[in-house]
Amino acid sequence: MTAFGSIAMQLSREQVISALEETFAGIKGLKGVHCCGNTDWSILLQTSTNIVHFDAYKYPESLVIYSSEVKKFLDNGNCIGWGIIPTDAESVNKESVASLKDRLESAISPFTRKGIPFKTLIEQGLLLPACGLGPIGSEAAAERALQLLADLSTYIRGKYL
C-alpha cells in the first residue's frame, strides 16, 4: 500500500479496493491490514477491514490527515492498531513504558483535536508492535519488545479503562 499512487503501482483506487474486498471476502472472522509507511489511508478505512494497523512509532502523523475517515471507521465499531512498540533492537532498548506512553498520547492527541474522543481512540485501539518482530535482531530484543507491549497495555488499561 505504500506504493499506491507511485510509478511502481499502476492500479486505480477502485482496483485496489476491489482486490482488498475480494481478499476479505475469503476471510472468516476479523480482518486486519497493516501498512508500515505512509499511504492513502482512506482506501483501507473504507474497506470492510475491522482493524487498520499502522506504525505509530515512526509515522504517528501519517493517519491524522484522514481523521474524518478514521472517525467513520471507528463509528462503525472498528479498531485502530497503534503500532507503538519499536521493532528494532536499538529503539527497543532505549524505550520504557513511560516513554512509550508519552509517544502514544502524542500520537493520539491530534485525533482528539479533530473531534474524535480520546476514550473512543483508547477503547477501540489495539497496542501492537510497529511492524513484525522477525528482523529485530535477537530473541532477547523481541522478548523485551513484547514485555514493553504487555506492560504498556496494562498501564493504559489501568489508567484509562
Backbone as ProteinMPNN parsed JSONL, in Angstrom:
{"seq_chain_A": "MTAFGSIAMQLSREQVISALEETFAGIKGLKGVHCCGNTDWSILLQTSTNIVHFDAYKYPESLVIYSSEVKKFLDNGNCIGWGIIPTDAESVNKESVASLKDRLESAISPFTRKGIPFKTLIEQGLLLPACGLGPIGSEAAAERALQLLADLSTYIRGKYL", "coords_chain_A": {"N_chain_A": [[0.821, -1.202, 0.0], [2.098, 1.165, 0.484], [3.187, 1.82, -1.899], [1.115, 2.686, -3.434], [-0.162, 4.974, -5.743], [2.264, 5.66, -6.733], [4.782, 5.398, -9.319], [5.434, 2.764, -9.275], [3.135, 1.35, -8.756], [0.539, 0.815, -10.671], [-2.249, 0.814, -10.322], [-5.675, 1.663, -10.032], [-7.561, 3.487, -7.565], [-10.056, 2.255, -7.221], [-9.509, -0.311, -8.227], [-7.686, -1.244, -6.335], [-9.251, -1.241, -3.995], [-11.201, -3.086, -4.786], [-9.618, -5.418, -5.078], [-8.741, -5.76, -2.442], [-11.223, -6.163, -1.15], [-12.041, -8.506, -2.388], [-10.174, -10.269, -1.348], [-10.761, -10.034, 1.417], [-13.311, -11.115, 1.425], [-12.891, -13.808, 1.441], [-12.13, -14.371, 3.995], [-12.931, -15.498, 7.168], [-14.224, -14.209, 10.17], [-12.49, -11.664, 12.07], [-10.891, -9.081, 10.198], [-7.798, -7.705, 9.3], [-5.486, -5.094, 8.435], [-2.159, -4.201, 7.812], [0.086, -1.525, 7.376], [3.261, -0.409, 6.766], [4.441, 2.118, 6.209], [3.645, 5.322, 4.909], [0.504, 5.916, 3.326], [-2.39, 6.151, 1.184], [-4.574, 6.322, 3.368], [-7.319, 6.475, 3.409], [-8.308, 4.662, 1.603], [-7.94, 2.088, 2.775], [-9.451, 2.491, 5.074], [-12.044, 2.619, 4.157], [-12.723, 0.124, 3.395], [-13.916, -3.248, 4.105], [-12.422, -4.055, 6.243], [-11.638, -4.766, 9.664], [-9.67, -3.91, 11.353], [-7.219, -1.494, 11.221], [-3.871, -1.244, 11.079], [-1.11, 0.644, 11.924], [2.212, 2.095, 11.738], [2.763, 3.655, 14.411], [4.893, 4.426, 15.834], [7.129, 5.288, 14.259], [5.819, 6.773, 12.292], [3.71, 8.582, 13.299], [2.103, 10.688, 12.474], [1.044, 10.005, 10.042], [-1.564, 9.046, 9.697], [-3.251, 11.006, 10.595], [-4.163, 13.037, 8.827], [-6.318, 11.872, 7.735], [-8.454, 12.014, 9.462], [-11.293, 12.365, 9.479], [-12.146, 10.129, 8.069], [-11.111, 8.163, 9.742], [-12.702, 8.609, 11.99], [-15.27, 7.822, 11.0], [-14.692, 5.147, 10.48], [-14.168, 4.187, 13.075], [-16.663, 4.777, 14.198], [-18.143, 2.812, 13.033], [-17.551, 0.681, 14.571], [-15.027, -0.405, 14.366], [-11.417, -0.961, 14.733], [-8.348, 0.743, 15.557], [-5.044, -0.099, 15.083], [-2.478, 0.662, 17.011], [0.689, 0.842, 16.302], [2.943, 1.051, 18.318], [5.14, 0.056, 19.61], [8.554, -0.154, 19.146], [10.408, -1.852, 16.538], [13.052, -2.4, 16.195], [16.166, -3.352, 17.564], [17.833, -1.419, 18.81], [16.122, 0.811, 19.331], [14.164, -0.448, 20.892], [15.626, -1.065, 23.169], [16.144, 1.429, 24.236], [13.735, 2.494, 24.993], [11.012, 2.925, 27.355], [8.203, 2.028, 29.445], [7.051, 4.421, 30.283], [8.089, 6.291, 28.39], [7.015, 5.283, 26.04], [4.289, 5.471, 26.598], [4.049, 8.248, 26.596], [4.671, 8.721, 23.894], [2.524, 7.4, 22.66], [0.294, 8.858, 23.644], [0.937, 11.31, 22.498], [0.719, 10.643, 19.797], [-2.0, 10.147, 19.649], [-3.229, 12.549, 20.377], [-3.545, 14.522, 18.191], [-5.787, 13.504, 16.878], [-7.802, 13.8, 18.757], [-7.979, 16.538, 18.8], [-9.178, 16.851, 16.398], [-11.708, 16.103, 16.883], [-12.297, 13.454, 17.596], [-13.167, 11.448, 20.216], [-10.998, 10.902, 22.976], [-11.394, 8.697, 24.644], [-12.747, 6.925, 22.92], [-10.724, 6.414, 21.044], [-8.932, 5.04, 22.647], [-10.494, 2.891, 23.687], [-11.213, 1.582, 21.324], [-8.833, 0.894, 20.312], [-5.877, -0.925, 19.578], [-2.918, -1.965, 21.048], [0.163, -2.488, 19.598], [3.131, -4.043, 18.177], [5.191, -1.974, 16.062], [5.73, -3.067, 13.594], [6.489, -6.25, 12.122], [8.278, -8.566, 14.25], [10.293, -10.147, 13.337], [12.763, -9.247, 12.011], [14.137, -8.056, 14.161], [16.543, -8.648, 15.383], [17.466, -10.1, 17.663], [16.524, -12.715, 19.935], [16.288, -11.857, 22.537], [15.819, -9.103, 22.253], [13.358, -9.181, 20.955], [11.817, -10.373, 22.959], [11.994, -8.352, 24.894], [10.631, -6.295, 23.54], [8.036, -7.387, 23.428], [7.516, -7.594, 26.151], [7.541, -4.891, 26.877], [5.287, -4.13, 25.428], [3.246, -5.625, 26.723], [3.433, -4.529, 29.312], [2.93, -1.815, 28.805], [0.32, -1.978, 27.83], [-1.023, -2.926, 30.116], [-0.624, -0.719, 31.78], [-1.976, 1.374, 30.338], [-4.616, 0.358, 30.254], [-5.182, 0.322, 32.996], [-5.018, 3.037, 33.616], [-6.842, 4.367, 31.877], [-9.126, 2.798, 31.269]], "CA_chain_A": [[0.0, 0.0, 0.0], [2.944, 2.366, 0.459], [3.498, 2.116, -3.3], [-0.068, 3.198, -4.119], [-0.015, 6.337, -6.244], [3.599, 5.854, -7.296], [5.017, 4.761, -10.612], [5.562, 1.326, -9.034], [1.813, 0.717, -8.677], [-0.331, 1.419, -11.669], [-3.632, 0.412, -10.088], [-6.555, 2.744, -9.598], [-8.15, 3.372, -6.233], [-11.135, 1.276, -7.317], [-8.906, -1.633, -8.393], [-7.101, -1.622, -5.048], [-10.368, -1.567, -3.096], [-11.796, -4.332, -5.273], [-8.709, -6.527, -4.746], [-8.809, -5.959, -0.996], [-12.522, -6.738, -0.809], [-12.039, -9.901, -2.85], [-9.396, -10.999, -0.338], [-11.519, -10.048, 2.672], [-14.483, -11.987, 1.273], [-12.479, -15.177, 1.729], [-11.679, -14.476, 5.382], [-13.972, -15.551, 8.19], [-13.765, -13.564, 11.395], [-11.962, -10.303, 11.955], [-9.923, -8.836, 9.137], [-6.935, -6.585, 9.615], [-4.491, -4.689, 7.443], [-1.01, -3.446, 8.325], [0.905, -0.809, 6.399], [4.438, 0.074, 7.503], [4.763, 3.522, 5.969], [2.518, 6.182, 4.597], [-0.308, 5.501, 2.188], [-3.697, 6.806, 1.167], [-5.287, 5.545, 4.381], [-8.761, 6.479, 3.159], [-8.641, 3.425, 0.891], [-8.079, 0.992, 3.749], [-10.508, 2.821, 6.037], [-13.382, 2.454, 3.578], [-12.974, -1.282, 3.082], [-14.611, -3.989, 5.159], [-11.489, -4.493, 7.283], [-12.023, -4.402, 11.031], [-8.521, -3.336, 12.038], [-6.162, -0.861, 10.435], [-2.671, -1.204, 11.924], [-0.069, 1.473, 11.319], [3.423, 2.319, 12.52], [2.601, 4.887, 15.183], [6.183, 4.741, 16.444], [7.915, 6.088, 13.316], [4.969, 7.603, 11.428], [2.458, 8.855, 14.027], [1.293, 11.698, 11.789], [0.595, 9.541, 8.725], [-3.004, 8.767, 9.672], [-4.001, 12.16, 11.108], [-4.852, 13.802, 7.78], [-7.534, 11.129, 7.393], [-9.221, 11.961, 10.712], [-12.734, 12.166, 9.27], [-12.311, 8.726, 7.696], [-10.857, 7.392, 10.965], [-13.901, 8.736, 12.825], [-16.297, 6.952, 10.418], [-14.214, 3.778, 10.689], [-14.417, 3.874, 14.48], [-18.114, 4.815, 14.411], [-18.658, 1.525, 12.562], [-17.16, -0.35, 15.522], [-13.729, -0.962, 14.008], [-10.284, -0.664, 15.623], [-7.066, 1.222, 15.053], [-3.896, -0.765, 15.68], [-1.407, 1.627, 17.266], [1.987, 0.175, 16.301], [3.716, 1.977, 19.144], [6.34, -0.608, 20.11], [9.538, -0.205, 18.056], [10.776, -3.205, 16.129], [14.494, -2.542, 16.013], [16.756, -3.594, 18.887], [18.344, -0.181, 19.412], [14.993, 1.585, 19.86], [13.529, -1.22, 21.966], [16.456, -0.983, 24.372], [16.155, 2.779, 24.818], [12.386, 2.887, 25.397], [10.428, 2.457, 28.612], [6.744, 2.16, 29.438], [6.735, 5.856, 30.387], [8.367, 6.984, 27.124], [6.05, 4.801, 25.049], [3.005, 6.082, 26.949], [4.116, 9.621, 26.086], [4.59, 8.642, 22.427], [1.153, 7.027, 22.313], [-0.571, 10.012, 23.899], [1.284, 12.31, 21.488], [0.156, 10.172, 18.525], [-3.464, 10.209, 19.738], [-3.738, 13.906, 20.611], [-4.083, 15.227, 17.015], [-7.126, 12.983, 16.574], [-8.754, 14.412, 19.691], [-8.165, 17.923, 18.335], [-10.049, 16.775, 15.215], [-13.057, 15.75, 17.312], [-12.501, 12.049, 17.956], [-12.96, 11.352, 21.666], [-9.853, 10.138, 23.464], [-11.905, 7.418, 25.156], [-13.016, 6.08, 21.755], [-9.44, 6.001, 20.478], [-8.347, 4.046, 23.552], [-11.351, 1.696, 23.754], [-11.205, 0.902, 20.033], [-7.445, 0.828, 19.891], [-5.065, -2.077, 19.936], [-1.497, -1.657, 21.129], [0.856, -3.517, 18.832], [4.439, -3.645, 17.657], [5.073, -1.126, 14.88], [5.772, -3.96, 12.443], [6.844, -7.581, 12.574], [9.475, -8.668, 15.092], [11.27, -11.046, 12.712], [14.099, -8.671, 11.79], [14.55, -7.248, 15.312], [17.953, -8.867, 15.636], [17.758, -11.137, 18.655], [15.395, -13.192, 20.718], [16.202, -11.0, 23.728], [15.182, -7.839, 21.861], [11.945, -9.494, 20.704], [11.185, -10.56, 24.27], [11.865, -7.025, 25.512], [9.549, -5.591, 22.838], [6.757, -7.945, 23.862], [7.325, -7.229, 27.554], [7.127, -3.481, 26.86], [3.902, -4.11, 24.94], [2.372, -6.113, 27.809], [3.456, -3.564, 30.416], [2.24, -0.602, 28.354], [-1.1, -2.31, 27.773], [-1.502, -2.949, 31.495], [-0.636, 0.658, 32.265], [-3.035, 2.128, 29.645], [-5.911, -0.141, 30.743], [-5.351, 0.779, 34.371], [-5.175, 4.489, 33.675], [-7.931, 4.922, 31.066], [-10.308, 1.954, 31.055]], "C_chain_A": [[0.861, 1.26, 0.0], [3.296, 2.753, -0.971], [2.303, 2.706, -4.044], [0.147, 4.66, -4.514], [1.358, 6.624, -6.817], [3.686, 5.166, -8.649], [5.093, 3.242, -10.473], [4.213, 0.611, -8.988], [0.858, 1.459, -9.596], [-1.769, 0.918, -11.541], [-4.434, 1.618, -9.633], [-7.027, 2.469, -8.178], [-9.214, 2.269, -6.221], [-10.586, -0.139, -7.46], [-8.305, -2.136, -7.073], [-8.203, -2.033, -4.081], [-10.998, -2.888, -3.503], [-10.924, -5.534, -4.914], [-8.726, -6.812, -3.253], [-10.114, -6.628, -0.604], [-12.631, -8.188, -1.254], [-11.283, -10.777, -1.843], [-10.178, -11.133, 0.957], [-12.711, -10.987, 2.606], [-14.14, -13.43, 1.604], [-12.037, -15.401, 3.162], [-12.882, -14.496, 6.309], [-13.412, -14.914, 9.446], [-13.248, -12.161, 11.119], [-10.899, -10.212, 10.868], [-9.099, -7.609, 9.519], [-5.92, -6.34, 8.521], [-3.409, -3.897, 8.147], [-0.307, -2.764, 7.163], [2.025, -0.122, 7.164], [4.691, 1.569, 7.348], [3.52, 4.343, 5.75], [1.782, 5.632, 3.386], [-1.538, 6.395, 2.132], [-4.584, 5.966, 2.084], [-6.792, 5.506, 4.144], [-9.199, 5.226, 2.412], [-8.887, 2.304, 1.887], [-9.246, 1.235, 4.691], [-11.912, 2.653, 5.469], [-13.661, 1.019, 3.142], [-13.69, -1.951, 4.247], [-13.644, -4.535, 6.214], [-11.958, -4.007, 8.65], [-10.916, -3.688, 11.788], [-7.568, -2.738, 11.016], [-5.004, -0.617, 11.388], [-1.603, -0.375, 11.219], [1.092, 1.663, 12.278], [3.312, 3.672, 13.209], [3.901, 5.293, 15.874], [6.985, 5.661, 15.53], [7.071, 7.09, 12.532], [3.662, 7.983, 12.119], [1.535, 9.824, 13.301], [0.655, 11.181, 10.503], [-0.908, 9.349, 8.619], [-3.849, 9.998, 9.994], [-4.751, 12.912, 10.012], [-6.127, 13.111, 7.301], [-8.466, 11.017, 8.597], [-10.71, 11.733, 10.492], [-13.024, 10.723, 8.865], [-12.078, 7.812, 8.904], [-12.091, 7.435, 11.856], [-15.02, 7.823, 12.315], [-15.952, 5.479, 10.653], [-14.493, 3.334, 12.119], [-15.906, 3.869, 14.797], [-18.776, 3.511, 13.968], [-18.207, 0.361, 13.441], [-15.803, -0.985, 15.253], [-12.624, -0.464, 14.94], [-9.086, -0.116, 14.866], [-5.974, 0.472, 15.815], [-2.749, 0.232, 15.787], [-0.085, 0.868, 17.376], [3.007, 1.043, 17.021], [4.996, 1.358, 19.693], [7.35, -0.716, 18.969], [9.963, -1.639, 17.759], [12.23, -3.295, 15.68], [15.124, -2.552, 17.402], [17.23, -2.312, 19.558], [17.22, 0.635, 20.046], [14.32, 0.86, 21.023], [14.313, -1.048, 23.266], [16.481, 0.399, 24.991], [14.785, 3.22, 25.336], [12.011, 2.293, 26.752], [8.915, 2.565, 28.484], [6.371, 3.638, 29.466], [6.975, 6.579, 29.064], [7.391, 6.55, 26.038], [4.645, 5.334, 25.323], [2.964, 7.51, 26.412], [3.998, 9.647, 24.57], [3.161, 8.336, 21.972], [0.211, 8.212, 22.502], [-0.31, 11.119, 22.882], [0.704, 11.928, 20.124], [-1.362, 10.309, 18.497], [-3.975, 11.645, 19.773], [-4.199, 14.658, 19.357], [-5.479, 14.759, 16.615], [-8.169, 13.602, 17.497], [-9.009, 15.865, 19.308], [-9.058, 17.983, 17.099], [-11.432, 16.243, 15.576], [-13.313, 14.293, 17.621], [-12.21, 11.922, 19.445], [-11.787, 10.446, 22.035], [-10.287, 8.75, 23.919], [-12.182, 6.444, 24.014], [-11.718, 5.542, 21.173], [-8.758, 4.946, 21.338], [-9.177, 2.76, 23.545], [-11.337, 0.899, 22.453], [-9.806, 0.881, 19.438], [-6.8, -0.46, 20.361], [-3.62, -1.601, 20.007], [-0.736, -2.82, 20.516], [2.291, -3.094, 18.562], [4.24, -2.834, 16.377], [5.03, -1.948, 13.6], [6.115, -5.347, 12.977], [8.141, -7.597, 13.374], [10.547, -9.57, 14.492], [12.653, -10.447, 12.549], [14.676, -7.902, 12.978], [16.002, -7.507, 15.729], [18.275, -9.952, 16.636], [16.483, -11.539, 19.38], [15.196, -12.306, 21.943], [15.509, -9.68, 23.403], [13.696, -8.058, 21.583], [11.197, -9.682, 22.015], [10.994, -9.225, 24.982], [10.734, -6.243, 24.871], [8.191, -6.086, 23.312], [6.476, -7.641, 25.329], [6.908, -5.764, 27.671], [5.669, -3.355, 26.431], [2.938, -4.534, 26.05], [2.298, -5.094, 28.939], [2.74, -2.266, 30.038], [0.735, -0.834, 28.313], [-1.712, -2.316, 29.175], [-1.617, -1.533, 32.047], [-1.806, 1.444, 31.656], [-4.414, 1.66, 30.12], [-6.179, 0.354, 32.144], [-5.618, 2.264, 34.483], [-6.453, 4.974, 32.999], [-9.173, 4.069, 30.955], [-10.905, 1.472, 32.357]], "O_chain_A": [[0.405, 2.316, -0.438], [3.667, 3.899, -1.227], [2.455, 3.178, -5.17], [0.585, 5.474, -3.702], [1.597, 7.715, -7.335], [2.776, 4.447, -9.06], [4.846, 2.515, -11.435], [4.154, -0.606, -9.164], [0.437, 2.582, -9.319], [-2.424, 0.633, -12.544], [-3.921, 2.488, -8.929], [-6.902, 1.356, -7.667], [-9.253, 1.448, -5.304], [-11.136, -1.073, -6.876], [-8.412, -3.318, -6.746], [-8.094, -3.066, -3.419], [-11.297, -3.722, -2.648], [-11.445, -6.565, -4.489], [-8.724, -7.972, -2.84], [-10.112, -7.565, 0.195], [-13.247, -9.005, -0.57], [-11.71, -11.889, -1.532], [-10.253, -12.219, 1.532], [-13.086, -11.59, 3.611], [-15.016, -14.196, 2.007], [-11.612, -16.501, 3.514], [-13.745, -13.62, 6.243], [-12.228, -15.074, 9.745], [-13.531, -11.561, 10.083], [-10.119, -11.139, 10.653], [-9.634, -6.61, 9.999], [-5.543, -7.248, 7.781], [-3.694, -3.031, 8.974], [-0.128, -3.355, 6.098], [1.778, 0.649, 8.091], [5.124, 2.214, 8.303], [2.471, 4.084, 6.34], [2.369, 4.967, 2.532], [-1.694, 7.296, 2.956], [-5.253, 5.031, 1.643], [-7.47, 4.599, 4.628], [-10.333, 4.775, 2.568], [-9.927, 1.647, 1.845], [-9.951, 0.299, 5.068], [-12.875, 2.555, 6.23], [-14.719, 0.734, 2.581], [-14.026, -1.308, 5.241], [-14.027, -5.401, 7.001], [-12.597, -2.961, 8.765], [-11.175, -2.954, 12.741], [-7.165, -3.404, 10.063], [-5.13, 0.113, 12.371], [-1.238, -0.648, 10.075], [0.969, 1.422, 13.479], [3.713, 4.699, 12.662], [3.993, 6.384, 16.435], [7.469, 6.702, 15.973], [7.569, 8.149, 12.15], [2.592, 7.725, 11.567], [0.32, 9.785, 13.491], [-0.196, 11.86, 9.929], [-1.466, 9.481, 7.53], [-5.043, 10.023, 9.693], [-5.866, 13.378, 10.244], [-6.916, 13.691, 6.556], [-9.187, 10.029, 8.733], [-11.332, 10.983, 11.243], [-14.038, 10.157, 9.273], [-12.768, 6.805, 9.067], [-12.487, 6.413, 12.417], [-15.654, 7.124, 13.106], [-16.821, 4.673, 10.985], [-14.996, 2.233, 12.346], [-16.366, 3.041, 15.584], [-19.842, 3.15, 14.466], [-18.443, -0.801, 13.11], [-15.469, -2.004, 15.857], [-12.87, 0.355, 15.826], [-8.842, -0.456, 13.708], [-5.987, 0.421, 17.045], [-2.13, 0.598, 14.788], [0.224, 0.313, 18.431], [3.837, 1.692, 16.386], [5.856, 2.081, 20.196], [7.044, -1.304, 17.931], [9.884, -2.519, 18.616], [12.591, -4.161, 14.884], [14.672, -1.847, 18.303], [17.041, -2.143, 20.763], [17.355, 1.098, 21.178], [13.95, 1.482, 22.019], [13.723, -0.903, 24.337], [16.811, 0.533, 26.17], [14.69, 4.221, 26.047], [12.596, 1.317, 27.221], [8.409, 3.133, 27.516], [5.467, 4.061, 28.746], [6.151, 7.396, 28.653], [6.987, 7.362, 25.206], [3.895, 5.617, 24.389], [1.96, 7.933, 25.838], [3.303, 10.499, 24.016], [2.657, 8.936, 21.023], [-0.579, 8.529, 21.613], [-1.245, 11.794, 22.452], [0.248, 12.796, 19.379], [-1.945, 10.558, 17.442], [-5.051, 11.927, 19.246], [-5.184, 15.391, 19.446], [-6.264, 15.538, 16.073], [-9.286, 13.896, 17.072], [-10.121, 16.368, 19.472], [-9.627, 19.029, 16.785], [-12.241, 15.963, 14.691], [-14.456, 13.922, 17.889], [-11.111, 12.256, 19.888], [-11.615, 9.365, 21.471], [-9.63, 7.754, 23.618], [-11.879, 5.256, 24.133], [-11.618, 4.359, 20.847], [-8.082, 4.059, 20.818], [-8.627, 1.666, 23.412], [-11.438, -0.328, 22.478], [-9.628, 0.854, 18.22], [-7.144, -1.004, 21.41], [-3.154, -0.904, 19.106], [-0.956, -3.98, 20.864], [2.631, -1.919, 18.702], [3.231, -2.993, 15.689], [4.368, -1.568, 12.633], [6.03, -5.577, 14.184], [9.0, -6.735, 13.189], [11.611, -9.738, 15.089], [13.637, -11.087, 12.919], [15.637, -7.154, 12.799], [16.618, -6.654, 16.368], [19.268, -10.661, 16.473], [15.504, -10.794, 19.424], [14.062, -12.037, 22.34], [14.701, -9.192, 24.194], [12.868, -7.217, 21.933], [10.072, -9.205, 22.166], [9.956, -8.992, 25.601], [9.956, -5.595, 25.571], [7.293, -5.284, 23.57], [5.321, -7.451, 25.711], [6.029, -5.428, 28.465], [4.911, -2.57, 27.001], [1.928, -3.87, 26.284], [1.218, -4.826, 29.465], [2.027, -1.685, 30.857], [-0.038, 0.033, 28.722], [-2.796, -1.771, 29.387], [-2.6, -1.195, 32.707], [-2.546, 2.108, 32.382], [-5.292, 2.489, 30.364], [-7.297, 0.767, 32.45], [-6.368, 2.699, 35.357], [-7.09, 5.903, 33.496], [-10.218, 4.593, 30.567], [-11.903, 0.752, 32.349]]}, "name": "protein", "num_of_chains": 1, "seq": "MTAFGSIAMQLSREQVISALEETFAGIKGLKGVHCCGNTDWSILLQTSTNIVHFDAYKYPESLVIYSSEVKKFLDNGNCIGWGIIPTDAESVNKESVASLKDRLESAISPFTRKGIPFKTLIEQGLLLPACGLGPIGSEAAAERALQLLADLSTYIRGKYL"}
